[in-house]
mmCIF file of C-alpha atoms and ligand atoms in Angstrom:
data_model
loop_
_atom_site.group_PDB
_atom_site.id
_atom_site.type_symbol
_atom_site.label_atom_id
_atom_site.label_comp_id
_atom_site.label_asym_id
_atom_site.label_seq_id
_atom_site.Cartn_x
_atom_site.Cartn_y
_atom_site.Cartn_z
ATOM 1 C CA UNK P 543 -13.912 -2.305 -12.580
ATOM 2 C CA UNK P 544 -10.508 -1.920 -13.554
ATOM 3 C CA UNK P 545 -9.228 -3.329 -17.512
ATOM 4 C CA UNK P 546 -5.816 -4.922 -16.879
ATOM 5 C CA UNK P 547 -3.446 -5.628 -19.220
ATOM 6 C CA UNK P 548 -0.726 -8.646 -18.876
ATOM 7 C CA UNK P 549 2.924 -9.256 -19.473
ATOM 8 C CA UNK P 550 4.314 -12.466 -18.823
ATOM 9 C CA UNK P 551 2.965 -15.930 -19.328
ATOM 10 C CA UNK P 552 4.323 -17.974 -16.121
ATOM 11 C CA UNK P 553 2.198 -19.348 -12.982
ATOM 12 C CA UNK P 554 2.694 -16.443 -11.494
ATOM 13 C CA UNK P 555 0.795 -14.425 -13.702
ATOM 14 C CA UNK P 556 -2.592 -16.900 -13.698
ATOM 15 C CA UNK P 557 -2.121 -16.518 -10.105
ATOM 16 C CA UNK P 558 -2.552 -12.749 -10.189
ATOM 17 C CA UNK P 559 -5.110 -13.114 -13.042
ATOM 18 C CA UNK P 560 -7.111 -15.457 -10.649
ATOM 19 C CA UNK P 561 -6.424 -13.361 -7.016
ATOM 20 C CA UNK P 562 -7.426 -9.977 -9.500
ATOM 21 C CA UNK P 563 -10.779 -11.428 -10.856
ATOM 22 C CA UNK P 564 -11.518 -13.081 -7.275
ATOM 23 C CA UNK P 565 -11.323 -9.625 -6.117
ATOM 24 C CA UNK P 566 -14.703 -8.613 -8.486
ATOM 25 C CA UNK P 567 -12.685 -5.658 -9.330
ATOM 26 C CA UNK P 568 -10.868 -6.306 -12.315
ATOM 27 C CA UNK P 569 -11.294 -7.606 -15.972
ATOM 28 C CA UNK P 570 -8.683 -8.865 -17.391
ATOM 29 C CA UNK P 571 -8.613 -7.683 -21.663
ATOM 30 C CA UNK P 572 -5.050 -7.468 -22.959
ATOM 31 C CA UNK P 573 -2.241 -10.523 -22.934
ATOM 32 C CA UNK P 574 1.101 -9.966 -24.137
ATOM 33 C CA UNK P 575 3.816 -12.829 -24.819
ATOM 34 C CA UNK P 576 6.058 -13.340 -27.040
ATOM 35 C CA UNK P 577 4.572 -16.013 -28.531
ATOM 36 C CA UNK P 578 0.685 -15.923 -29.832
ATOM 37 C CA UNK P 579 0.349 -19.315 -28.930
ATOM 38 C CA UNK P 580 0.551 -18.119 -25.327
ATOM 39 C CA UNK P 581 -1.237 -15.297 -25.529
ATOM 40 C CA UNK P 582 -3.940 -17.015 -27.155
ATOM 41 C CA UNK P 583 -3.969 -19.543 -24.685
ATOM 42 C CA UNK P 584 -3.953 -17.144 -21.468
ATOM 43 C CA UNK P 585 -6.629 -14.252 -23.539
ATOM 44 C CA UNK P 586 -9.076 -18.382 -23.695
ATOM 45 C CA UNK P 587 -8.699 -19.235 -20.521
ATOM 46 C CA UNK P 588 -9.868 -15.628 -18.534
ATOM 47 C CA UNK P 589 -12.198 -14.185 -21.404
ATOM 48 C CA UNK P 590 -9.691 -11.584 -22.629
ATOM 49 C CA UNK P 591 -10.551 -10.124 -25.982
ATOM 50 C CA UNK P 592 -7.060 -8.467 -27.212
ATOM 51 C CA UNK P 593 -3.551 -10.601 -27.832
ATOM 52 C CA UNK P 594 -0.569 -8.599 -28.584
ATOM 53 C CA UNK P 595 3.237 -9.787 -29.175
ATOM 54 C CA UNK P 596 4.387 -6.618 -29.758
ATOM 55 C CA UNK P 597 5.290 -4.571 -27.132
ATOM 56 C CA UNK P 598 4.677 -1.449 -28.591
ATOM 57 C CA UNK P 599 1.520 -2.316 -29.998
ATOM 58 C CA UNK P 600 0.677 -3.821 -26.781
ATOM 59 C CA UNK P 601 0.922 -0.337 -24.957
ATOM 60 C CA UNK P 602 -0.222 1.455 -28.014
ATOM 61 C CA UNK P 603 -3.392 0.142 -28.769
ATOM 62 C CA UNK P 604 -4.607 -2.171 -25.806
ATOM 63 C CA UNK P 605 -7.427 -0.940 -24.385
ATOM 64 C CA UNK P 606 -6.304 -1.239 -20.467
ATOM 65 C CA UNK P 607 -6.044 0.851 -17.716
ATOM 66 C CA UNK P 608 -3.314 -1.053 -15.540
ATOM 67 C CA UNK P 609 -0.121 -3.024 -16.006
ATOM 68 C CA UNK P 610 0.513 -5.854 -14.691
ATOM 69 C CA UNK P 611 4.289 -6.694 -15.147
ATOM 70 C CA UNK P 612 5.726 -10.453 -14.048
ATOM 71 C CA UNK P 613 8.608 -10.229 -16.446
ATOM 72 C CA UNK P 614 12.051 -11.115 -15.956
ATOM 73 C CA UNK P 615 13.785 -8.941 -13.259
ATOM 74 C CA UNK P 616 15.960 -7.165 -15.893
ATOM 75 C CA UNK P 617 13.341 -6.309 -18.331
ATOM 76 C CA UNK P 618 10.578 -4.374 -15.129
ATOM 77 C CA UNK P 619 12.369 -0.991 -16.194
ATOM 78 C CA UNK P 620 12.345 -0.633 -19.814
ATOM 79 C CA UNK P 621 8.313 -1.850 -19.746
ATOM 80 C CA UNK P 622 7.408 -0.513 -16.967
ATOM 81 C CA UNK P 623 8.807 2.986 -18.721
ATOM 82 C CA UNK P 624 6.652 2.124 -21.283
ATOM 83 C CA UNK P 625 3.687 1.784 -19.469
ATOM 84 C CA UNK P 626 4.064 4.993 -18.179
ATOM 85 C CA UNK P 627 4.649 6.520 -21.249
ATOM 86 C CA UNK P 628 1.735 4.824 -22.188
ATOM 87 C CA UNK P 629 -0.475 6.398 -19.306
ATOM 88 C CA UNK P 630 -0.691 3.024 -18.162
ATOM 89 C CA UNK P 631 -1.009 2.320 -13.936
ATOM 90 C CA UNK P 632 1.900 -0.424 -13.326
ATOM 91 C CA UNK P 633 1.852 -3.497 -10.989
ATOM 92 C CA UNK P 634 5.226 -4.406 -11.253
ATOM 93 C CA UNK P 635 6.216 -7.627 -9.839
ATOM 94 C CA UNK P 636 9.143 -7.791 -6.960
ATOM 95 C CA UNK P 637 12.046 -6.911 -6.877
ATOM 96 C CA UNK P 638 10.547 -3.715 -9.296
ATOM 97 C CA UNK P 639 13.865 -2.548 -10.486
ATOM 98 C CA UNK P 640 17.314 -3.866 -10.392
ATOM 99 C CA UNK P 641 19.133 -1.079 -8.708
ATOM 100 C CA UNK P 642 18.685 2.669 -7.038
ATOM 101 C CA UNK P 643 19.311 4.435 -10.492
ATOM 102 C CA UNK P 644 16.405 2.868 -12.535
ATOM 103 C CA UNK P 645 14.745 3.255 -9.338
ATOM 104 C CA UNK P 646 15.420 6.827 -9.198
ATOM 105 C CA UNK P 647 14.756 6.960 -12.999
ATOM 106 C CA UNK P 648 11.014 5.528 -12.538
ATOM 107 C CA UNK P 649 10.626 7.846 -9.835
ATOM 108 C CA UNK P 650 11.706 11.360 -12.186
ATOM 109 C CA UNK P 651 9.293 9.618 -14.982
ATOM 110 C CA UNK P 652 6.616 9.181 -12.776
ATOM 111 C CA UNK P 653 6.448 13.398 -10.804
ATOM 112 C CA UNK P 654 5.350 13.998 -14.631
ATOM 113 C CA UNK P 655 2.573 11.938 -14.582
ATOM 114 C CA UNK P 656 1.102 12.359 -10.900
ATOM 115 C CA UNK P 657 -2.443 11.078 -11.854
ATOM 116 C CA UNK P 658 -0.401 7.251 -12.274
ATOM 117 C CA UNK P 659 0.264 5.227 -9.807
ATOM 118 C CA UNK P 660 2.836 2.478 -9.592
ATOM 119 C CA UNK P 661 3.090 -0.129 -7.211
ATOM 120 C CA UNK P 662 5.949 -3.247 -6.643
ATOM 121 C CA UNK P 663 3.952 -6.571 -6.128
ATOM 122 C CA UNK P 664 5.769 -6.968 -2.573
ATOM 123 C CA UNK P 665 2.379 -9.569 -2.033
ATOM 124 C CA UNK P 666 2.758 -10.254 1.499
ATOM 125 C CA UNK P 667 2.834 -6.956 3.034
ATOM 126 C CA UNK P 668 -0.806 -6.845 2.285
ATOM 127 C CA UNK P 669 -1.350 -9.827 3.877
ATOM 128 C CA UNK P 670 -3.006 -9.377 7.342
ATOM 129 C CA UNK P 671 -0.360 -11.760 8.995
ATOM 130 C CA UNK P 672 2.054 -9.397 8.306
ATOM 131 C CA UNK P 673 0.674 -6.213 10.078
ATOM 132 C CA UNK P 674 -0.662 -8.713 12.628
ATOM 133 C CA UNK P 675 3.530 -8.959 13.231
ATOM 134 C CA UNK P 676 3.725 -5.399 13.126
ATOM 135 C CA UNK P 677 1.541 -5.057 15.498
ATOM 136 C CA UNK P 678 3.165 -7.488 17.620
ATOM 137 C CA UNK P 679 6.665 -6.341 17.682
ATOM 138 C CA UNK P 680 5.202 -2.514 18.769
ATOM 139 C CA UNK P 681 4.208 -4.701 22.012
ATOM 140 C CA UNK P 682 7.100 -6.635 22.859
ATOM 141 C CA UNK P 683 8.401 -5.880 25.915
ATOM 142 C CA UNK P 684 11.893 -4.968 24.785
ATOM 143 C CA UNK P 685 13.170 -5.487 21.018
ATOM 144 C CA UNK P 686 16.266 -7.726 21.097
ATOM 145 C CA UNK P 687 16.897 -8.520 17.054
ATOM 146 C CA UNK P 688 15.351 -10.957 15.002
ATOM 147 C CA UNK P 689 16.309 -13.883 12.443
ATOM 148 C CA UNK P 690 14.431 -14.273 9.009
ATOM 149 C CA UNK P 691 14.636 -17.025 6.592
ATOM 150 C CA UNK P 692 13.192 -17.645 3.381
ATOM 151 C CA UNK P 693 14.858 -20.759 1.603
ATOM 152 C CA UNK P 694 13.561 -22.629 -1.022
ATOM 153 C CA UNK P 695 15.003 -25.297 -3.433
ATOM 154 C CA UNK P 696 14.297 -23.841 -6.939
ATOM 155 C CA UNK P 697 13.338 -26.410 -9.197
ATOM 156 C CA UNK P 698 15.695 -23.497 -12.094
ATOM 157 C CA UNK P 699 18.869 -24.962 -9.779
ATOM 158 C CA UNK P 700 18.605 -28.910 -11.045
ATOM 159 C CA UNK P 701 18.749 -26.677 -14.817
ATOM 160 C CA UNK P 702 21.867 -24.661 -13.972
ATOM 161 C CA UNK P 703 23.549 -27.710 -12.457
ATOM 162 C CA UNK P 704 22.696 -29.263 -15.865
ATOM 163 C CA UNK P 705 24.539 -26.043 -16.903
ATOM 164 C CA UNK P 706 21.658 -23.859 -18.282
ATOM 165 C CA UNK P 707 20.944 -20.482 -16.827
ATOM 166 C CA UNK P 708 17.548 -20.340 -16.018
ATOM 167 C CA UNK P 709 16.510 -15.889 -15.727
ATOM 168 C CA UNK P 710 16.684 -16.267 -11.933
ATOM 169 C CA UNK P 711 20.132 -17.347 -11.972
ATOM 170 C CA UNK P 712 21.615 -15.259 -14.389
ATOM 171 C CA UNK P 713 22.969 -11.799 -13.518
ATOM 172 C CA UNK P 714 21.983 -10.868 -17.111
ATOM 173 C CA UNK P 715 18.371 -10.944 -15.862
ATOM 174 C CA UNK P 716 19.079 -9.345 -12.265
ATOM 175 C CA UNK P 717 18.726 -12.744 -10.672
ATOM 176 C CA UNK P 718 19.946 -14.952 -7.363
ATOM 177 C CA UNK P 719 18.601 -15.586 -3.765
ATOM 178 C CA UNK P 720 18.898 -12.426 -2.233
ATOM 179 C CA UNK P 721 16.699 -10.605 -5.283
ATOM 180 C CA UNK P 722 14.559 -13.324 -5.775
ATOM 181 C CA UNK P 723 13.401 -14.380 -2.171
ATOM 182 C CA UNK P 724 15.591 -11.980 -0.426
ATOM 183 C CA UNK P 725 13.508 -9.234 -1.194
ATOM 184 C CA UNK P 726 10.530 -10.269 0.946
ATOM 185 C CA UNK P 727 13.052 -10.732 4.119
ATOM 186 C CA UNK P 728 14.212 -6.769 3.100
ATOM 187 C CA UNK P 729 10.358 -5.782 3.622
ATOM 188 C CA UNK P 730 9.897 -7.613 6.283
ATOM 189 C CA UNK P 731 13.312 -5.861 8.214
ATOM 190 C CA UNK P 732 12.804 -2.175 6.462
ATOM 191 C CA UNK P 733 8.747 -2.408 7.761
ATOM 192 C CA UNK P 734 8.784 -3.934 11.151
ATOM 193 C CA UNK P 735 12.459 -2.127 12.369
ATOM 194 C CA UNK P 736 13.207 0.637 10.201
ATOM 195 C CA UNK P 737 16.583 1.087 7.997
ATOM 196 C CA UNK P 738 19.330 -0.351 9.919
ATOM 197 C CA UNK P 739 22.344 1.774 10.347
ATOM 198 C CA UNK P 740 25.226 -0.604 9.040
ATOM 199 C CA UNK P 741 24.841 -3.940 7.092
ATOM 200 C CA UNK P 742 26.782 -6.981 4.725
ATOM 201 C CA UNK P 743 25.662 -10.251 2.774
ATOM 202 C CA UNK P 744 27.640 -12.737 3.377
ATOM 203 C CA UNK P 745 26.929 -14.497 0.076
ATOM 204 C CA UNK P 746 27.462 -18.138 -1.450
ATOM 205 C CA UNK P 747 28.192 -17.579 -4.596
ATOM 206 C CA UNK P 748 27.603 -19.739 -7.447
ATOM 207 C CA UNK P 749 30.158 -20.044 -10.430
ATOM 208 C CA UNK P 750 28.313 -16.741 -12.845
ATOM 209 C CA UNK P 751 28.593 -14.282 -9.896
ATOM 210 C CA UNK P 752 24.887 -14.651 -8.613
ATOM 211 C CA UNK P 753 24.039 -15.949 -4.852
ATOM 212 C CA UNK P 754 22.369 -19.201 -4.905
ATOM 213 C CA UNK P 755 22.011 -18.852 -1.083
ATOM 214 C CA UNK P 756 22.988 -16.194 1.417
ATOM 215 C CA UNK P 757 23.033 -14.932 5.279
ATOM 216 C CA UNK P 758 22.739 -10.658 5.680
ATOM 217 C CA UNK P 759 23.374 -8.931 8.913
ATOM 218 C CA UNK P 760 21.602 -5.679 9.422
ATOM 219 C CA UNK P 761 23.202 -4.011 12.412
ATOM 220 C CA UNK P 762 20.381 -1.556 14.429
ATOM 221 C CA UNK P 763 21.040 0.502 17.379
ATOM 222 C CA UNK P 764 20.016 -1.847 19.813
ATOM 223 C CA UNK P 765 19.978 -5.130 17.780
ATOM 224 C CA UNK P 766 20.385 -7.435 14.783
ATOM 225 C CA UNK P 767 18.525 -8.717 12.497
ATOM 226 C CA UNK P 768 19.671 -11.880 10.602
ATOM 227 C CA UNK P 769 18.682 -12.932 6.923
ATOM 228 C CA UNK P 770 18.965 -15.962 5.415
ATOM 229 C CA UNK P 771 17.723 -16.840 1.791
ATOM 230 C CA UNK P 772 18.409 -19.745 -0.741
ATOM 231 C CA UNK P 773 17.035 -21.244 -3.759
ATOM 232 C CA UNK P 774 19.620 -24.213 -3.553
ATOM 233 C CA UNK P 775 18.508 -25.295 -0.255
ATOM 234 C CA UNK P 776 15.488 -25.355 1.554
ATOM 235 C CA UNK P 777 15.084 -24.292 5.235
ATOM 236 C CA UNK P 778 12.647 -25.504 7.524
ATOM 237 C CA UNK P 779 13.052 -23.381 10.250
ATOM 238 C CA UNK P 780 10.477 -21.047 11.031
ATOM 239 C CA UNK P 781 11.699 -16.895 11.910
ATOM 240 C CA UNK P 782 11.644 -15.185 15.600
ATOM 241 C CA UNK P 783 11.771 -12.176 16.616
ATOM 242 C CA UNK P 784 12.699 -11.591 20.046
ATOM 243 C CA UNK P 785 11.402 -9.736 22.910
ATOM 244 C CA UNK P 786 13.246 -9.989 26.171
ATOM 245 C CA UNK P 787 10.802 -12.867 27.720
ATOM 246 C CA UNK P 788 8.640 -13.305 24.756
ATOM 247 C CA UNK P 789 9.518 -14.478 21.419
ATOM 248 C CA UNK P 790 7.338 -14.096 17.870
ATOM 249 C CA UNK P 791 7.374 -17.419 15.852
ATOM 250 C CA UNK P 792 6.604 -16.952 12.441
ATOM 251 C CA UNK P 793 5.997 -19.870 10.226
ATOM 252 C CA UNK P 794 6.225 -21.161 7.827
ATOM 253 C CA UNK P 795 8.960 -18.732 6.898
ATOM 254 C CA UNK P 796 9.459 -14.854 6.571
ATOM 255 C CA UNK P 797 7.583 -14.294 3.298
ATOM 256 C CA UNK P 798 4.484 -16.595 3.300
ATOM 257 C CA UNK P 799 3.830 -15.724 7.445
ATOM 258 C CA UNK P 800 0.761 -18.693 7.534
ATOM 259 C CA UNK P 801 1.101 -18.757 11.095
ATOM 260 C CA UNK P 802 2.399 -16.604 13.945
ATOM 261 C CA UNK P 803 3.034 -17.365 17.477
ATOM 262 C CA UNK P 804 3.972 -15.388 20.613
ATOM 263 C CA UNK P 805 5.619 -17.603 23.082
ATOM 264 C CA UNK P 806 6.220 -16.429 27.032
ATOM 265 C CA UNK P 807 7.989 -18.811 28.825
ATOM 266 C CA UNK P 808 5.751 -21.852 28.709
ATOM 267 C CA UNK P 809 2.781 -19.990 27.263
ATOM 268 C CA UNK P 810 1.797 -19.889 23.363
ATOM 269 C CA UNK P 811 -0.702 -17.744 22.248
ATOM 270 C CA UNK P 812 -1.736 -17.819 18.361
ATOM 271 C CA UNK P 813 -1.776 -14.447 16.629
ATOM 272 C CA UNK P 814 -2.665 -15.061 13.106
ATOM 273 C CA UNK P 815 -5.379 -15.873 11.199
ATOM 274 C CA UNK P 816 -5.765 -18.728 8.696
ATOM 275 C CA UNK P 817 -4.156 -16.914 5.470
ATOM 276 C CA UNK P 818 -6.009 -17.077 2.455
ATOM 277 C CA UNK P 819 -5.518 -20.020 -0.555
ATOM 278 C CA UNK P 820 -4.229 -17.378 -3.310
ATOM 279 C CA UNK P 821 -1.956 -14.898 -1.342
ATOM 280 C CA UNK P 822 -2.168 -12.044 -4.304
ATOM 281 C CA UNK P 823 -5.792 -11.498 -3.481
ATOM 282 C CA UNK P 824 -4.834 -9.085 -0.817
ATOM 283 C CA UNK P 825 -2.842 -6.884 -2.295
ATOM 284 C CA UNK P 826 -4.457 -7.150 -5.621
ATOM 285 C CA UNK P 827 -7.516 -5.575 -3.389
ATOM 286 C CA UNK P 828 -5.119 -2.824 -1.812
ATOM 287 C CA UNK P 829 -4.035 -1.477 -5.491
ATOM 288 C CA UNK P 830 -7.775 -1.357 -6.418
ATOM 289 C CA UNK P 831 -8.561 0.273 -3.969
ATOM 290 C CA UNK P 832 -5.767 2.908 -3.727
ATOM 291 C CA UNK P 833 -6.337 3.472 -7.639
ATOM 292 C CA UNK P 834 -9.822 3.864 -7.538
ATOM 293 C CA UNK P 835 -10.396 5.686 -4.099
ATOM 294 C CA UNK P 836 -7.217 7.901 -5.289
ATOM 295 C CA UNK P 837 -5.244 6.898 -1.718
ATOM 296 C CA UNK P 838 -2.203 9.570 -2.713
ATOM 297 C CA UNK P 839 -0.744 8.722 0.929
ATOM 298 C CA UNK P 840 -1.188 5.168 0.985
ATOM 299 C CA UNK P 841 0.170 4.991 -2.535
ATOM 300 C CA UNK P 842 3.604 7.304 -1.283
ATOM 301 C CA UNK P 843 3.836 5.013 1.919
ATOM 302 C CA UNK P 844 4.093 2.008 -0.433
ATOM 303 C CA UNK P 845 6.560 3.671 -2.733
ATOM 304 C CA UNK P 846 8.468 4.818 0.113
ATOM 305 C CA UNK P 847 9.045 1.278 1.581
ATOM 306 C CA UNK P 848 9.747 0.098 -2.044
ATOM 307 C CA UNK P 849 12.443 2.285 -2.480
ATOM 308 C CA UNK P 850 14.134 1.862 0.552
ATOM 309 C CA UNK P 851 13.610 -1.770 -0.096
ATOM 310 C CA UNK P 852 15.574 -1.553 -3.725
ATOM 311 C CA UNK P 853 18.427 0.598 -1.766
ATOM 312 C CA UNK P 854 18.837 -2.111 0.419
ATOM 313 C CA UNK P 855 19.023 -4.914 -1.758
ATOM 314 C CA UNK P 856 21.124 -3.172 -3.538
ATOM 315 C CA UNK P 857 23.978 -2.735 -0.896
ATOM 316 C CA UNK P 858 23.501 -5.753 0.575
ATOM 317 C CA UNK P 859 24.245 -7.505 -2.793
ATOM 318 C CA UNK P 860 26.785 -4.895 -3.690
ATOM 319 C CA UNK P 861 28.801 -5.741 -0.268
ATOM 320 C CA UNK P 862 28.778 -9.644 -1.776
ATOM 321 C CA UNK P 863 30.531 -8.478 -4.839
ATOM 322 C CA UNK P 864 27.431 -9.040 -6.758
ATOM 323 C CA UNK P 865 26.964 -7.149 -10.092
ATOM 324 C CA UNK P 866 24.814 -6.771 -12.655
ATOM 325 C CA UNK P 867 24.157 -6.176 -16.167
ATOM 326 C CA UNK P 868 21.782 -3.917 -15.374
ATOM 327 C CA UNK P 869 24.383 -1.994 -13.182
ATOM 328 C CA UNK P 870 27.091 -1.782 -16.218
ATOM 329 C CA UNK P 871 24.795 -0.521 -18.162
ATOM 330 C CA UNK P 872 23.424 2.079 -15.963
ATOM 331 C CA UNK P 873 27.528 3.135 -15.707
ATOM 332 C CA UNK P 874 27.587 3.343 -19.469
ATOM 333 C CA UNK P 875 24.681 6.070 -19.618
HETATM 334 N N1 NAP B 183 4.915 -12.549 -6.093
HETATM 335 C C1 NAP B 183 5.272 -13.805 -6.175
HETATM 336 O O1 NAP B 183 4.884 -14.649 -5.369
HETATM 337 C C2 NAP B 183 6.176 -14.218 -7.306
HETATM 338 C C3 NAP B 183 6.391 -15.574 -7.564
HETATM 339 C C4 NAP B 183 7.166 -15.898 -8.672
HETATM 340 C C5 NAP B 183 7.739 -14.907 -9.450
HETATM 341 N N2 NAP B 183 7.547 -13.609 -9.130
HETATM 342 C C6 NAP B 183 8.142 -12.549 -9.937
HETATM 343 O O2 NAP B 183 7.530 -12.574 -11.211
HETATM 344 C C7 NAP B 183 8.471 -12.210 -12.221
HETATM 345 C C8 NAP B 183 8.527 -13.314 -13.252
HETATM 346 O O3 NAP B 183 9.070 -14.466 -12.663
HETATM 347 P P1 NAP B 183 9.088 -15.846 -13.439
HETATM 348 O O4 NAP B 183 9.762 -16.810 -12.590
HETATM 349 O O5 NAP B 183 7.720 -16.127 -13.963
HETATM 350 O O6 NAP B 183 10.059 -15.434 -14.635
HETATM 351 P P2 NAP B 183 10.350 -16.169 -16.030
HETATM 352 O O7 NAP B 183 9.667 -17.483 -16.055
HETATM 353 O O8 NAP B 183 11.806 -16.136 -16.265
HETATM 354 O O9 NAP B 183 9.671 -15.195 -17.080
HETATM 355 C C9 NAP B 183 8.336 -14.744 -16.931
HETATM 356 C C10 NAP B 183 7.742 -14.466 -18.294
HETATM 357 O O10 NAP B 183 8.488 -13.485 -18.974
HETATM 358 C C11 NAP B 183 8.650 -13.832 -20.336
HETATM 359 N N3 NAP B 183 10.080 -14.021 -20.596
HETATM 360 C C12 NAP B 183 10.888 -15.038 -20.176
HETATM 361 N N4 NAP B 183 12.130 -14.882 -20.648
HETATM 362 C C13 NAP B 183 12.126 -13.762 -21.373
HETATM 363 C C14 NAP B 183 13.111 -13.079 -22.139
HETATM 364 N N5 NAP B 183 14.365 -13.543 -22.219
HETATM 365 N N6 NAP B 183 12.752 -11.951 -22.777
HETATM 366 C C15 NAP B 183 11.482 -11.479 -22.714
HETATM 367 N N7 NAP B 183 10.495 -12.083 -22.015
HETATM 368 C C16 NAP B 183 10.807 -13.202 -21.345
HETATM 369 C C17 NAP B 183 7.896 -15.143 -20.560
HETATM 370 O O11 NAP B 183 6.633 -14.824 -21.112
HETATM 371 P P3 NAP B 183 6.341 -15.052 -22.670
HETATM 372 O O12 NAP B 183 7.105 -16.269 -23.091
HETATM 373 O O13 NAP B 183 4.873 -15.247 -22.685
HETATM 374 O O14 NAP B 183 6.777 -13.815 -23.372
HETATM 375 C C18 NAP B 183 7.699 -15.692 -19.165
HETATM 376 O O15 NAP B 183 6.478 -16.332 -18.974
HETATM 377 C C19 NAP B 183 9.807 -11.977 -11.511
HETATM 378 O O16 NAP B 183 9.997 -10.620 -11.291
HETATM 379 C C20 NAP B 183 9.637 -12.726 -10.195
HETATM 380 O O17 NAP B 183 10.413 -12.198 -9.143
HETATM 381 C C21 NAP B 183 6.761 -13.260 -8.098
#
């Protein structure tokens, strides 16, 4: 059984709360938020017996072994650098840092502490729709490129048009499309095809700097793959990836894969199996099991893909003109 400790009070966080203790392999005894209230209410509802609101005193003195982190973008480094510091193991949700130098940073903090293990929350790699596409794509007949979408209206856009700036549209807080929802389309490209040699984000901007919706093209030897994230529109189209006379259909979109087809000419043949309700059980399963069984390689795999993952996003973002607070204050250092 592993103690986990909290940070962040959204439905994000019950969700990985619920998919942790579904798992029979977690107890959940520290909360942190800001406000007791909160962490009151979160510590009631899952049997946790310690509340913190102080950061510090959070790492200091809770009495858990692993971190999960579903904090604003902007604020994963400085805790999760705390939770190492701490000795703590770190869940850190997606996108884990907001560029290659914090990245990098993590990386340095974390060869002096080889008995921790940190992972980003990229959930749906775990999934087993998404190495049921892996699988796939190794036995199409000939690659020919692929096009991945992932937009969804954010319920955060009706506040910014009201002119508030909800976290996920502020650059302040490393937000926008291509961080936010981008970031599972990245996986999905960096794991199935490998780094692609040239790329650019062709980026809608909205009127603070960040994307509200986006198309990328990564250019591969032999192919393309096409991108396209929102949170100001929603897309109903579901992704392909093409063979020469067979196609993959994944649906409902790139990121949440709950079905996937492979089509030859007028045949369909159904690939996937029915994913499950709470899609953080998997992975929350996977980091158990790497901690516990003390999977070094599956644990450098995952960082691997994760930091090729932040490199990407970060270019990609960068060739949209899209900067950062997190970036100018990396310069400053
Ligand atoms: N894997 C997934 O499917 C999935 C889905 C959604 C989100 N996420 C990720 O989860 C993370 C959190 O996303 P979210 O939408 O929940 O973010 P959020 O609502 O902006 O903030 C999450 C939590 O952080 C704390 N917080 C908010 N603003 C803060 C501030 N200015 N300073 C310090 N703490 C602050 C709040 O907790 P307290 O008030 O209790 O302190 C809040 O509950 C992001 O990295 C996001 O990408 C992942």
């Amino acid at each position: 059984m592993l103690k986990l400790g909290i940070i962040g009070t959204n439905f994000i966080t019950a969700q990985f709360i619920e998919a942790a203790l579904a798992t029979g392999n977690y107890q959940l005894t520290t909360v942190y938020s800001r406000s007791q209230e909160k962490a009151q209410a979160v510590a009631d509802k899952y049997q946790a017996s310690e509340t913190f609101t102080d950061i510090d005193r959070f790492f200091a003195e809770g009495a858990f072994e692993v971190v999960y982190i579903a904090s604003p973008n902007s604020l994963h480094f400085q805790q999760a650098r705390l939770a190492i510091a701490a000795d703590k193991h770190v869940i850190v949700e997606k996108p884990a840092f907001s560029n290659p130098t914090e990245m990098a940073n993590i990386t340095a903090l974390l060869s002096n502490k080889p008995h921790l293990f940190l992972f980003e929350a990229a959930r749906h790699i775990h999934e087993p729709n998404f190495k049921v596409v892996q699988t796939a794509i190794k036995q199409l007949d000939k690659l020919q490129g692929a096009v991945l979408t992932y937009m969804k209206y954010s319920s955060r856009y009706d506040k910014f048009l009201a002119g508030e700036e909800p976290n996920i549209f502020s650059p302040s807080f490393s937000g926008g499309a291509l961080q936010d929802l981008g970031v599972y389309v990245v996986y999905d490209a960096i794991a199935w095809f490998g780094a692609p040699e040239a790329t650019h984000y062709y980026a809608s901007l909205l009127p603070n700097g960040i994307d509200g919706r986006g198309t990328a093209i990564l250019r591969y030897a032999d192919f393309d793959v096409t991108l396209m994230v929102g949170k100001n529109a929603t897309s109903y189209l579901p992704s392909e990836i093409y063979g020469l006379k067979e196609t993959l259909e994944l649906g409902n979109n790139a990121a949440d894969l709950q079905s996937v087809k492979l089509h030859r000419g007028s045949e369909t043949k159904v690939l996937s199996t029915p994913p499950e309700t709470n899609p953080m059980i998997a992975e929350a399963q996977d980091f158990y099991r790497i901690i516990t069984e003390n999977d070094r390689a599956a644990a450098a795999e995952n960082a691997q893909l994760s930091r090729q993952v932040n490199q990407l996003l970060y270019d990609l973002r960068r060739s949209a003109g899209i900067v950062f607070a997190a970036d100018i204050e990396e310069q400053k250092k």
